[in-house]
XYZ file of C-alpha atoms in Angstrom:
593
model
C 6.231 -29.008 8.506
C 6.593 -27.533 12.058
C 4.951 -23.789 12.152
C 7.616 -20.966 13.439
C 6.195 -18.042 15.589
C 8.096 -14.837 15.516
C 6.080 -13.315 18.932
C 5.757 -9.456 18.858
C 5.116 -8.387 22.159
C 3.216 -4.868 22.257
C 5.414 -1.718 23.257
C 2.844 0.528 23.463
C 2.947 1.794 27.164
C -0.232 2.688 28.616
C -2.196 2.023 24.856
C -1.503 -1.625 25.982
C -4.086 -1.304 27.889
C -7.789 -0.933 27.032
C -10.355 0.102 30.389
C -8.203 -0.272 33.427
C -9.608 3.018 34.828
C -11.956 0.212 37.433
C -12.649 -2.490 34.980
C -10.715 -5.467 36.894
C -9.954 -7.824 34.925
C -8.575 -5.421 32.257
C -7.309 -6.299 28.674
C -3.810 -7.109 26.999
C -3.156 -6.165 24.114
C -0.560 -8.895 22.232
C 0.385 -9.173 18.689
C 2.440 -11.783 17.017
C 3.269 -13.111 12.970
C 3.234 -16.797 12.535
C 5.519 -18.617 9.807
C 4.112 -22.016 8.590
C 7.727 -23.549 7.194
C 9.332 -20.709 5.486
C 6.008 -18.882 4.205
C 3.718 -16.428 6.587
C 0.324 -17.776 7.492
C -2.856 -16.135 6.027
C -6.337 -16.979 7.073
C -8.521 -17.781 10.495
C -6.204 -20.287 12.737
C -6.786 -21.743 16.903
C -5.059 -19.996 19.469
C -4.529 -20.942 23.082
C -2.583 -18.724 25.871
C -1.888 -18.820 29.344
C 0.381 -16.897 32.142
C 3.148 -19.198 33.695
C 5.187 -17.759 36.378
C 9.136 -17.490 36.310
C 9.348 -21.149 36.837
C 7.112 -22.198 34.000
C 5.479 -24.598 36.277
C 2.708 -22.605 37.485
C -0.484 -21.846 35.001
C -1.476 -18.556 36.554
C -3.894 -17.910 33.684
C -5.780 -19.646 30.630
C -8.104 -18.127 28.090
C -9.844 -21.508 29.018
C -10.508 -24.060 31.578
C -7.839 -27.514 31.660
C -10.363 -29.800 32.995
C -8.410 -32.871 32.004
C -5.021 -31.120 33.434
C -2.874 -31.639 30.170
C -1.065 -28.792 30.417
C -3.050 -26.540 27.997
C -6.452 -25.085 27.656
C -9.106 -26.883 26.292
C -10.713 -24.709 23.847
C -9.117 -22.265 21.227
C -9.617 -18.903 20.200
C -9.806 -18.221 16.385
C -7.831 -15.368 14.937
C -7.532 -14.402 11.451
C -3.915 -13.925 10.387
C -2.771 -11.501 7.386
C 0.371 -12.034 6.350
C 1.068 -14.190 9.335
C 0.062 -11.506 11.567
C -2.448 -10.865 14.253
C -3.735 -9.091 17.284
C -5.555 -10.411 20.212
C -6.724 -8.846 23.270
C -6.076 -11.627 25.892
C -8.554 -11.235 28.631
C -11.521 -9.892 26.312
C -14.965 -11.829 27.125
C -16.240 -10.761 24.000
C -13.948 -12.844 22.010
C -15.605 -16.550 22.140
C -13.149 -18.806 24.574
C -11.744 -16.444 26.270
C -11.622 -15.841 29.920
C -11.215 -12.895 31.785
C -8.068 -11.593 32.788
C -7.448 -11.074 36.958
C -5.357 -8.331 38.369
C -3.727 -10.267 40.812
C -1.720 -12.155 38.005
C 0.160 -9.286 37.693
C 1.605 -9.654 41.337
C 4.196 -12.342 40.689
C 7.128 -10.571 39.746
C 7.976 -12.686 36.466
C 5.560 -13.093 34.095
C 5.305 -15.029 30.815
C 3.274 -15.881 28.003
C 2.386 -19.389 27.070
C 0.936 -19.696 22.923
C -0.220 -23.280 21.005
C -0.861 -22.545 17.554
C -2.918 -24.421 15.158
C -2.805 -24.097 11.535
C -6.192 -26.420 10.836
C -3.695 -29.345 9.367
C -0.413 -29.877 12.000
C -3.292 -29.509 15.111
C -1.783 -27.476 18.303
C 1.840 -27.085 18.725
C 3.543 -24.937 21.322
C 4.997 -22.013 20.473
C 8.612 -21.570 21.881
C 9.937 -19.933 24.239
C 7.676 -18.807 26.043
C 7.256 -14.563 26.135
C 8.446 -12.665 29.129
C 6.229 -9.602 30.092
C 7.565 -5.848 30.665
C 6.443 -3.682 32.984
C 3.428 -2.693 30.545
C 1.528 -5.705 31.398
C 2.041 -4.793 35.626
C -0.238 -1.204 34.297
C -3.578 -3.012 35.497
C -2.666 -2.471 38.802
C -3.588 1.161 38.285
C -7.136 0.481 38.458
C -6.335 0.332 42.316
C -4.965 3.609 42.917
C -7.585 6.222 44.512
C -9.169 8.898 42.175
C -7.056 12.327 42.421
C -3.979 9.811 44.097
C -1.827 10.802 40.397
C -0.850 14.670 40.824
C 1.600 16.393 38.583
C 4.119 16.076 41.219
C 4.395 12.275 40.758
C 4.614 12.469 37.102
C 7.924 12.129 35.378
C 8.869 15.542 34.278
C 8.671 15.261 30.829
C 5.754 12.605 30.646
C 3.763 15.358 29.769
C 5.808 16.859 27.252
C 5.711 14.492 23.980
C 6.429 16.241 20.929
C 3.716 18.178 20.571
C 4.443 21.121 17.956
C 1.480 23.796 19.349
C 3.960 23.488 22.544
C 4.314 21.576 26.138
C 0.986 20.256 27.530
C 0.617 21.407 31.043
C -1.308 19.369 34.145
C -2.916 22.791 34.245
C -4.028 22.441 30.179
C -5.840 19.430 30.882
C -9.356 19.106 31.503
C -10.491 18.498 35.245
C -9.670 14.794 36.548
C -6.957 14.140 34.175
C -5.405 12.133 36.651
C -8.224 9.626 35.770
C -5.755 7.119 33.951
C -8.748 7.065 31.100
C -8.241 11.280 30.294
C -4.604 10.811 30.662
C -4.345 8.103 28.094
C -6.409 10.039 25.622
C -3.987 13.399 26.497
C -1.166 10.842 25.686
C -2.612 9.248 22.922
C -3.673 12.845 21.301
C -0.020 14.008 21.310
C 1.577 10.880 19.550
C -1.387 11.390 17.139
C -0.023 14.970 16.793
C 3.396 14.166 16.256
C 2.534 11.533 13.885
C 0.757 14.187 11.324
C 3.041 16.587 11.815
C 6.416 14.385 10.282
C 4.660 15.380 7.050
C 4.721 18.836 7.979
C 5.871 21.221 5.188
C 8.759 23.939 5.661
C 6.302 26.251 4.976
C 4.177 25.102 8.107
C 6.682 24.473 10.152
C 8.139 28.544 10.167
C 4.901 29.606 11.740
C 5.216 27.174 14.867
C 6.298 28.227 18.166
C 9.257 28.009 20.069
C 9.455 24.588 21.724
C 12.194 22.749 23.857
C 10.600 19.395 22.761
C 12.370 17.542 19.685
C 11.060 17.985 16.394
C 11.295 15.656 13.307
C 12.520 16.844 9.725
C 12.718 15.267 6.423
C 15.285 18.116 5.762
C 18.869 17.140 6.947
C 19.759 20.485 7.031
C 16.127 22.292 7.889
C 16.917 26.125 7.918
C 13.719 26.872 9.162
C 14.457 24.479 12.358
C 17.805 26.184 12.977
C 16.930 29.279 12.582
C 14.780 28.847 15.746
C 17.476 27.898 17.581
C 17.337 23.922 17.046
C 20.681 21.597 16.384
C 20.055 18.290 14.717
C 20.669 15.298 17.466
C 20.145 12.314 15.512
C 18.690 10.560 12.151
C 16.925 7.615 10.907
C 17.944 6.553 7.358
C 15.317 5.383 5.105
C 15.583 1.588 3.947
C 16.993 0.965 0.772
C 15.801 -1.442 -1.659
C 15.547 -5.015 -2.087
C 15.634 -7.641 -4.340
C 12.266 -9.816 -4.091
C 12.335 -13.316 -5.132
C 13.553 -14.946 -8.179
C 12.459 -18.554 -8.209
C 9.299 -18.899 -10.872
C 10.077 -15.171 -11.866
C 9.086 -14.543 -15.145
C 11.511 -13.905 -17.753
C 13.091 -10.642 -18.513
C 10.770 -8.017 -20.794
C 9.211 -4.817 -20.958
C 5.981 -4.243 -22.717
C 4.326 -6.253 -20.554
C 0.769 -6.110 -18.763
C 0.646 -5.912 -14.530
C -1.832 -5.113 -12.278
C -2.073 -5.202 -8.848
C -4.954 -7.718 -7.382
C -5.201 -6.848 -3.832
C -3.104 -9.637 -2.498
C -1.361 -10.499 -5.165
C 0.831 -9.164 -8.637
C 0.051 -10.264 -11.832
C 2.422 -10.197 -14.832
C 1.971 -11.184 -18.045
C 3.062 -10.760 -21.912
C 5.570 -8.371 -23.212
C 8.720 -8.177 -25.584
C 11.531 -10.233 -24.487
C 13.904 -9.174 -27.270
C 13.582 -7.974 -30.722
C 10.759 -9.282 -32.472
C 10.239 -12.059 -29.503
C 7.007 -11.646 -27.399
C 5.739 -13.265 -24.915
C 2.745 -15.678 -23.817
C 3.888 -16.613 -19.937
C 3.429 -14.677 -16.828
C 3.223 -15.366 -13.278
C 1.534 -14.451 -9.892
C 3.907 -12.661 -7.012
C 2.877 -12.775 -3.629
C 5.000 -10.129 -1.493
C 3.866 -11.602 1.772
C 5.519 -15.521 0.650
C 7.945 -13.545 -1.179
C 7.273 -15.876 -3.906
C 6.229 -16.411 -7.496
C 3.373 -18.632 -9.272
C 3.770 -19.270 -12.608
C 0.597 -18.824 -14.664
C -0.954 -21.607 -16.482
C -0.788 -21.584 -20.311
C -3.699 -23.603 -20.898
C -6.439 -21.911 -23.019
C -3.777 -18.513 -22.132
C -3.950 -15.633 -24.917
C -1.669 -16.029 -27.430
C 1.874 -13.961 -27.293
C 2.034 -10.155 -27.507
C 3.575 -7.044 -26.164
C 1.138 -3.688 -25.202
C -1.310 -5.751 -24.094
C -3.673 -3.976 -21.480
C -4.822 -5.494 -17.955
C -7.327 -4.380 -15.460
C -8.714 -6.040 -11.951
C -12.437 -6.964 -11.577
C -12.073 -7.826 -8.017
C -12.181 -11.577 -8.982
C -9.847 -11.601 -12.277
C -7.808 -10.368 -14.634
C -9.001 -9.722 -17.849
C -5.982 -9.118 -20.233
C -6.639 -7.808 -24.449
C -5.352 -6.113 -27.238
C -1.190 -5.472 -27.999
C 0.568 -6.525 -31.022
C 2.605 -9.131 -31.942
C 4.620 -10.501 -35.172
C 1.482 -11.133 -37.265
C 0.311 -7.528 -36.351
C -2.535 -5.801 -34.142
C -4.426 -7.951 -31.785
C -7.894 -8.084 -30.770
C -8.134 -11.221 -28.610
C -7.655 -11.413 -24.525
C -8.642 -13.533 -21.736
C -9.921 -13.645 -18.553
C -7.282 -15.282 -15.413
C -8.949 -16.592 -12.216
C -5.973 -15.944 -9.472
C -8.136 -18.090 -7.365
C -8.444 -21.605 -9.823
C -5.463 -20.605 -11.219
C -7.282 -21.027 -15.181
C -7.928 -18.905 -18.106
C -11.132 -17.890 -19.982
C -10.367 -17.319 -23.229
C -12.709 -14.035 -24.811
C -14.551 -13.981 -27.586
C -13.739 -12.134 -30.905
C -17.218 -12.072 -32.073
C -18.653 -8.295 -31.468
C -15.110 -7.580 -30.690
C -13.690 -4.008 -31.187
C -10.976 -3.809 -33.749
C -7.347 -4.934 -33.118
C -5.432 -2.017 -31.298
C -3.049 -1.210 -28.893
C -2.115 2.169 -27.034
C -5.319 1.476 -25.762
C -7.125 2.585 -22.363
C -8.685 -0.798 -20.438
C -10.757 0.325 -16.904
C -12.936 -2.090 -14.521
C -16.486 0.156 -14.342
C -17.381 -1.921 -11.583
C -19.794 -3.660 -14.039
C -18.065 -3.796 -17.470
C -14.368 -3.776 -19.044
C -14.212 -0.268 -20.761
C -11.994 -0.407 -24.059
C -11.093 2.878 -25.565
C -9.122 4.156 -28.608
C -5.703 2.912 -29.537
C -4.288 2.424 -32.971
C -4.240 -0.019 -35.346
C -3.167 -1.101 -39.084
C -5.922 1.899 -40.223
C -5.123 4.792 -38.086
C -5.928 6.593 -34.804
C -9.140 5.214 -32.933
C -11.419 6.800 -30.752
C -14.265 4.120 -30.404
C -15.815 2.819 -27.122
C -16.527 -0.996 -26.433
C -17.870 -3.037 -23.650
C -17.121 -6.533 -22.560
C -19.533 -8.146 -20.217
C -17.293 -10.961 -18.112
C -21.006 -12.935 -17.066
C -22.014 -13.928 -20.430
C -18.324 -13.024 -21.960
C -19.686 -11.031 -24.406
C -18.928 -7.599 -26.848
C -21.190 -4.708 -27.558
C -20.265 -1.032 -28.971
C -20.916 2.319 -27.208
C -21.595 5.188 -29.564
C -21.967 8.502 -27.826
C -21.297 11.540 -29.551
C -18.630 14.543 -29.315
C -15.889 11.638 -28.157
C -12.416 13.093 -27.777
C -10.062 12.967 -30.718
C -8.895 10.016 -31.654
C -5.160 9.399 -29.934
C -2.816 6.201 -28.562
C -0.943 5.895 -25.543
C -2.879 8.439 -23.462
C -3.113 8.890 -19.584
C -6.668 7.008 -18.752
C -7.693 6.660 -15.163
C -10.779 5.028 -13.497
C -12.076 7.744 -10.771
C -15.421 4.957 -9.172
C -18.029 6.790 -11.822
C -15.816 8.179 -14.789
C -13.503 7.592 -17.371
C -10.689 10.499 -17.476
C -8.684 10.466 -20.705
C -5.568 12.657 -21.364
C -2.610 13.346 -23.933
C -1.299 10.819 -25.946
C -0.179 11.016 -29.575
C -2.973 11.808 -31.936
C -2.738 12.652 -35.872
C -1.981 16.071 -35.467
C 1.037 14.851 -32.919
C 1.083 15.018 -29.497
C -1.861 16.160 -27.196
C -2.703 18.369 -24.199
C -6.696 17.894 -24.280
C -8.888 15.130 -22.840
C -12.573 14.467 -21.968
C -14.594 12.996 -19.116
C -16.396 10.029 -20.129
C -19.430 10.496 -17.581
C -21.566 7.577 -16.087
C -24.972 7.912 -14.592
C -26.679 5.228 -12.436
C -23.673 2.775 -13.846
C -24.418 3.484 -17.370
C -21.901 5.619 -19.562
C -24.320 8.569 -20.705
C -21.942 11.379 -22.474
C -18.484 12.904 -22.950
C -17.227 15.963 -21.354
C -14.214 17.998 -23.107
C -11.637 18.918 -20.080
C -10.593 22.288 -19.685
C -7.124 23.542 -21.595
C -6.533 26.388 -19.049
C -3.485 25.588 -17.071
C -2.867 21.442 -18.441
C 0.285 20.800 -18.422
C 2.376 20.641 -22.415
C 1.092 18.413 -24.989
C 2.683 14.698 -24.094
C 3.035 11.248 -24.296
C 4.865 8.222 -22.534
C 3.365 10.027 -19.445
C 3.108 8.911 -15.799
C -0.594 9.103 -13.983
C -2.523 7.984 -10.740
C -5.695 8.604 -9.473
C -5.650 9.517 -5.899
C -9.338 9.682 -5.048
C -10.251 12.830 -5.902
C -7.501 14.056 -8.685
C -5.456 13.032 -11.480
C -1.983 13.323 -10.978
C 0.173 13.741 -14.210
C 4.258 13.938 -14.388
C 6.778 13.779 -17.121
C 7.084 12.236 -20.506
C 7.836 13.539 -23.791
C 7.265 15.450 -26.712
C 9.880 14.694 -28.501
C 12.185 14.900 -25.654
C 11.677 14.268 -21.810
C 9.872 16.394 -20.048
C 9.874 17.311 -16.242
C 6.720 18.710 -15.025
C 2.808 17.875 -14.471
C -0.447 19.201 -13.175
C -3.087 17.982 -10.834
C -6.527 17.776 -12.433
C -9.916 18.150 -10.635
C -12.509 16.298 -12.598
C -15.598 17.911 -9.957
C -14.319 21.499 -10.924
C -12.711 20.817 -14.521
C -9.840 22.587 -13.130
C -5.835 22.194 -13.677
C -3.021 22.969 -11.096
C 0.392 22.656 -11.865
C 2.747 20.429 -9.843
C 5.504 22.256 -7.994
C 8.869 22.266 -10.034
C 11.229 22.318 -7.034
C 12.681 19.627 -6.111
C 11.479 17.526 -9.076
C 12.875 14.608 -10.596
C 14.798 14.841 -13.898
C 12.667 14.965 -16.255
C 12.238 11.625 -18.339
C 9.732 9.376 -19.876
C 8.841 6.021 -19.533
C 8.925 5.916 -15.714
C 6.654 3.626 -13.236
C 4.370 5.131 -11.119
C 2.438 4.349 -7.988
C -0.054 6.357 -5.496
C 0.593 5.444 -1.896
C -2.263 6.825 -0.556
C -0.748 9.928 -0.029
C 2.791 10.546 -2.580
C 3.107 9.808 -6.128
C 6.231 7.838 -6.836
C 8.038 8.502 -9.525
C 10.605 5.712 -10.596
C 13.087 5.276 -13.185
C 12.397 5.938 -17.091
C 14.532 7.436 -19.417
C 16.059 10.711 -19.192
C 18.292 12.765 -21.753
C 21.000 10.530 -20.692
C 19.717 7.261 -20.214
C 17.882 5.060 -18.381
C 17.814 6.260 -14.842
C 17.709 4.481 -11.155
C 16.306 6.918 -9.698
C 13.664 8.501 -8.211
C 10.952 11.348 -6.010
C 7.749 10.985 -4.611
C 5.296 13.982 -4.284
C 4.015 14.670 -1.459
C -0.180 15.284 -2.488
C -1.079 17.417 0.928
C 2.297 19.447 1.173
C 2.592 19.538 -2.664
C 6.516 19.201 -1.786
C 8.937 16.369 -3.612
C 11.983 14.714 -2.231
C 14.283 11.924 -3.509
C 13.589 8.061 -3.180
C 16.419 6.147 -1.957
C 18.798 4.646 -4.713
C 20.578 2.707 -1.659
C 20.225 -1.174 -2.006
C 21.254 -1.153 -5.222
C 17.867 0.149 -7.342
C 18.202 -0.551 -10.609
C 18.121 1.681 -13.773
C 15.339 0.974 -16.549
C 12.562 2.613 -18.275
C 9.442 1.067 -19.264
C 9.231 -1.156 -15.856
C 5.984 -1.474 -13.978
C 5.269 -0.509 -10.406
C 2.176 -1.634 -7.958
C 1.346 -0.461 -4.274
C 0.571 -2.847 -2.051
C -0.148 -1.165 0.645
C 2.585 -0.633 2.633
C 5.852 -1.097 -0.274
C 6.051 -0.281 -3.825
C 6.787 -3.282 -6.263
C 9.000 -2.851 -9.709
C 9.561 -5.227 -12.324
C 11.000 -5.460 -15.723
C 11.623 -2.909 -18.208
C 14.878 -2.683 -20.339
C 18.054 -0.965 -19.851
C 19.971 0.413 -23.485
C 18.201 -2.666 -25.499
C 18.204 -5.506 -23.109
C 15.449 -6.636 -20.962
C 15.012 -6.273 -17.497
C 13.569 -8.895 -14.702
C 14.929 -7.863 -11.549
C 11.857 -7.552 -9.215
C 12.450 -4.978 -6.703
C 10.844 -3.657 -3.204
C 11.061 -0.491 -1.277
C 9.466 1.198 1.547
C 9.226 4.626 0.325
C 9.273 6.356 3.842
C 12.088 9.567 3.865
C 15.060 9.486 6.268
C 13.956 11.356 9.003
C 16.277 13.665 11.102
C 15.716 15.061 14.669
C 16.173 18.561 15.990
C 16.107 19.935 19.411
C 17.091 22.699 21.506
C 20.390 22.601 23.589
């Protein structure tokens, strides 16, 4: 199977560029995404290049020597792909085969790129057509203008007057020698930066910036803050909707069902596929192929919905739920790499449960409280994947015993909050606290200012708080609170702009927003959904365009650049229906007539 090459060519203007101030040869900056059949290439792969002229005849350049004049260099440069993309700066002597780039290339007046790709099985093919370069490339030539030759004059009038919110930068606001093409690219570089932190901007910031003539971005439509300075929106970029991810190998409808995200790849396993039906399958889904693995069944746990999963950094390790025959306390452990499970012992096991909290300490798989057939729990266990064995943890003044709570790993803590406990539902937690990797002692969390006692509730960690939003006491609920586990301190979430309020939602942490997706609502199961905004502490409305589809009980993982959703159940019927979104806003562009 032939490899395809989509070739990116670099559109960054002068950033293309790295030391042409009066480094002859200089340094271009290409990127590209390589397709092996249908599927994107991951992993280290040879590269050749070269410059042809117009004609194609003439090798102006190679990143090696042709000594036996076959057309192509003789050695390769090896790139490591992600995704089937990469990034090579063609010229750089630092990178092993690769010559140096001359500036008198860039004197013919058509210029392309030549690529051979190997994929360490098909050897080197030739990448087609060859890659026409702009103007961008022609920029090394600058390195033989004379220092102080650049003036204001001979700049394009608004070259120095990017979008820059603190107002136009002036030849006379830059430091001496800014006509050094070195300090220009850094003034140039500092205002995209600029512009690229303030699209987040809130209203609230944006009131107290000056007058400018320069366009401004908005997430508003119809930003009264904007207008009221004068500013008349121009033009808009709608967000993307969603889309449907693939469905060969995807794993049955259900809802009840462990996920968790591995890094590269989504697991799914378990869950209820209809009334009194669970299940033992699952499957692996790799956003980059687009594509799902089924999981083996061979020494696989046994069928069961409310099972728990967490992510070692090496596999999955899945326990607990319930089934027909009742409360489970049985797992395994599923090696995405091999492809095989490890079935766990039940010997020093914890009691059967589910509702449970399951964390990765970085050393141990944390169990804690649940239900079972007797009652409420509130017990801690350990399971040790090296030997793949139990032991208990007793430590005293444990919270109260409770099922379904919010539990979040923070890197050197447990946080547990709400749930349903005997006395009903609960607004208290604790802070399980580790020292030197070793769980020493429980910490109560402060009452003052948690949000309403809860359950069915949505939670992330974002690296320094806990983010908690809806669920219900009875009946959905539409509000949270930020909690800071250094200060033992609560913060409510901002109510404006808010989803409905509902219960049984998926969440994911972005980095920077929580998203808030689906669930049920007063009404029903819902399509919709917001994403707050952790630094602005604003919310706006996620997209419903592509067709997103309405369930609670679905679950959601980040992969770094889209948010995943699968399964769940509409009314009584189960969900599949695998869905992807980029969660970015529609963005809308002011400026002043």
């Amino acid at each position: 199977m032939k490899p395809h090459a989509k070739l990116l060519l670099s559109l960054v203007l002068l950033a293309s560029w790295v030391g042409v101030e009066a480094a002859i040869p200089g340094r271009l900056h290409y990127q590209g995404r390589i397709l092996v059949g249908p599927s994107a290439f991951n992993g280290p792969a040879g590269f050749k290049f070269a410059l042809v002229d117009g004609t194609a005849s003439a090798l102006l350049w190679a990143n090696s020597p042709d000594s036996n004049l076959d057309g192509q260099p003789d050695s390769a440069v090896t790139l490591t792909l992600s995704r089937g993309l990469y990034s090579v700066l063609l010229g750089d002597t630092n990178i092993l085969n690769m010559a140096p780039l001359a500036a008198g290339i860039f004197t013919n007046q058509a210029l392309f790129l030549r690529v051979w790709f190997n994929d360490g099985t098909h050897g080197f093919e030739l990448m087609s057509p060859d890659q026409q370069l702009g103007s961008v490339g022609h920029a090394i030539l600058a390195s033989d203008v004379e220092d102080g030759a650049i003036t204001a004059k001979k700049l394009s009038a608004g070259l120095l007057n990017l979008t820059n919110f603190s107002g136009t930068v002036s030849a006379a606001q830059l430091p001496p020698g800014f006509a050094d093409s070195g300090t220009l690219l850094a003034a140039l570089s500092n205002q995209v930066f600029s512009l690229s932190n303030r699209l987040h901007l809130a209203e609230s910031e944006l009131a107290t910036v000056g007058p400018s003539a320069s366009p401004v971005v908005s997430a508003d439509p119809q930003d009264s803050q904007l207008m009221g300075q004068g500013y008349v929106r121009f033009m808009s970029v709608a967000a993307p909707g969603w889309t449907a991810g693939g469905t060969d190998n995807q794993p049955s409808p259900r809802y009840g069902h462990a996920a968790v995200w591995t890094g590269a790849k989504w697991f799914v396993w378990g869950g209820t596929l209809g009334a009194g039906t669970f299940s033992a399958s699952g499957a692996l889904y790799d956003p980059a192929d687009d594509a799902w693995t089924t999981t083996s069944t061979l020494e696989a746990p046994g069928a069961r919905t409310g099972a728990m999963a967490a992510w070692s950094g090496s596999e999955v390790f899945i326990w607990g739920g319930s089934s027909t025959n009742g409360f489970i306390n049985s797992g395994g452990r599923y090696d995405p790499a091999t492809l095989t499970w490890t079935r766990s012992p039940t010997t020093n096991a914890p009691p059967a449960r589910d509702g449970h909290a399951l964390v990765w300490t970085g050393a141990e798989f944390l169990v804690f409280g649940g239900r079972n057939q007797d009652g409420l729990l509130n017990d801690l266990a350990l399971f040790h994947p090296a030997p793949n064995t139990w032991s208990t943890l007793g430590l005293p003044n444990p919270p109260a015993a409770r099922f379904n709570a919010v539990s979040v790993w923070t890197g050197d803590r447990l946080l547990v909050w709400g749930g349903e406990g005997a006395s009903g539902f609960l607004a208290s937690g604790a802070q399980l606290i580790f020292t030197n990797g070793v769980a020493s002692r429980w910490q109560a969390m402060s009452l003052m200012g948690a949000p309403s006692p809860r359950t069915s509730t949505g939670a992330v960690w974002t690296g320094s708080k806990l983010l908690v939003w809806g669920g219900q006491n009875g009946s959905p609920l539409g509000d949270g609170g930020a909690y800071d586990p250094e200060t033992d301190t609560w913060a409510m979430l901002s109510p404006s702009g808010a989803p409905t309020a509902r219960n049984g939602h998926a969440v994911a942490w972005t980095g920077q927003e929580l998203l808030v997706i689906g669930g049920e609502t007063a009404s029903g199961t819902t399509s919709t959904g917001a994403a707050f905004n952790a630094v602005s502490g604003q919310w706006r409305a996620l997209t419903t365009l592509g067709g997103a589809v309405s369930r609670t009980l679905g679950t959601a993982a980040w992969t770094g650049d889209e948010v995943l959703v699968f399964g769940g159940r509409s009314g009584a019927a189960a969900q599949a229906s695998l869905q992807r979104l980029v969660p970015q806003p529609s963005w809308y562009f002011y400026r002043k007539p």
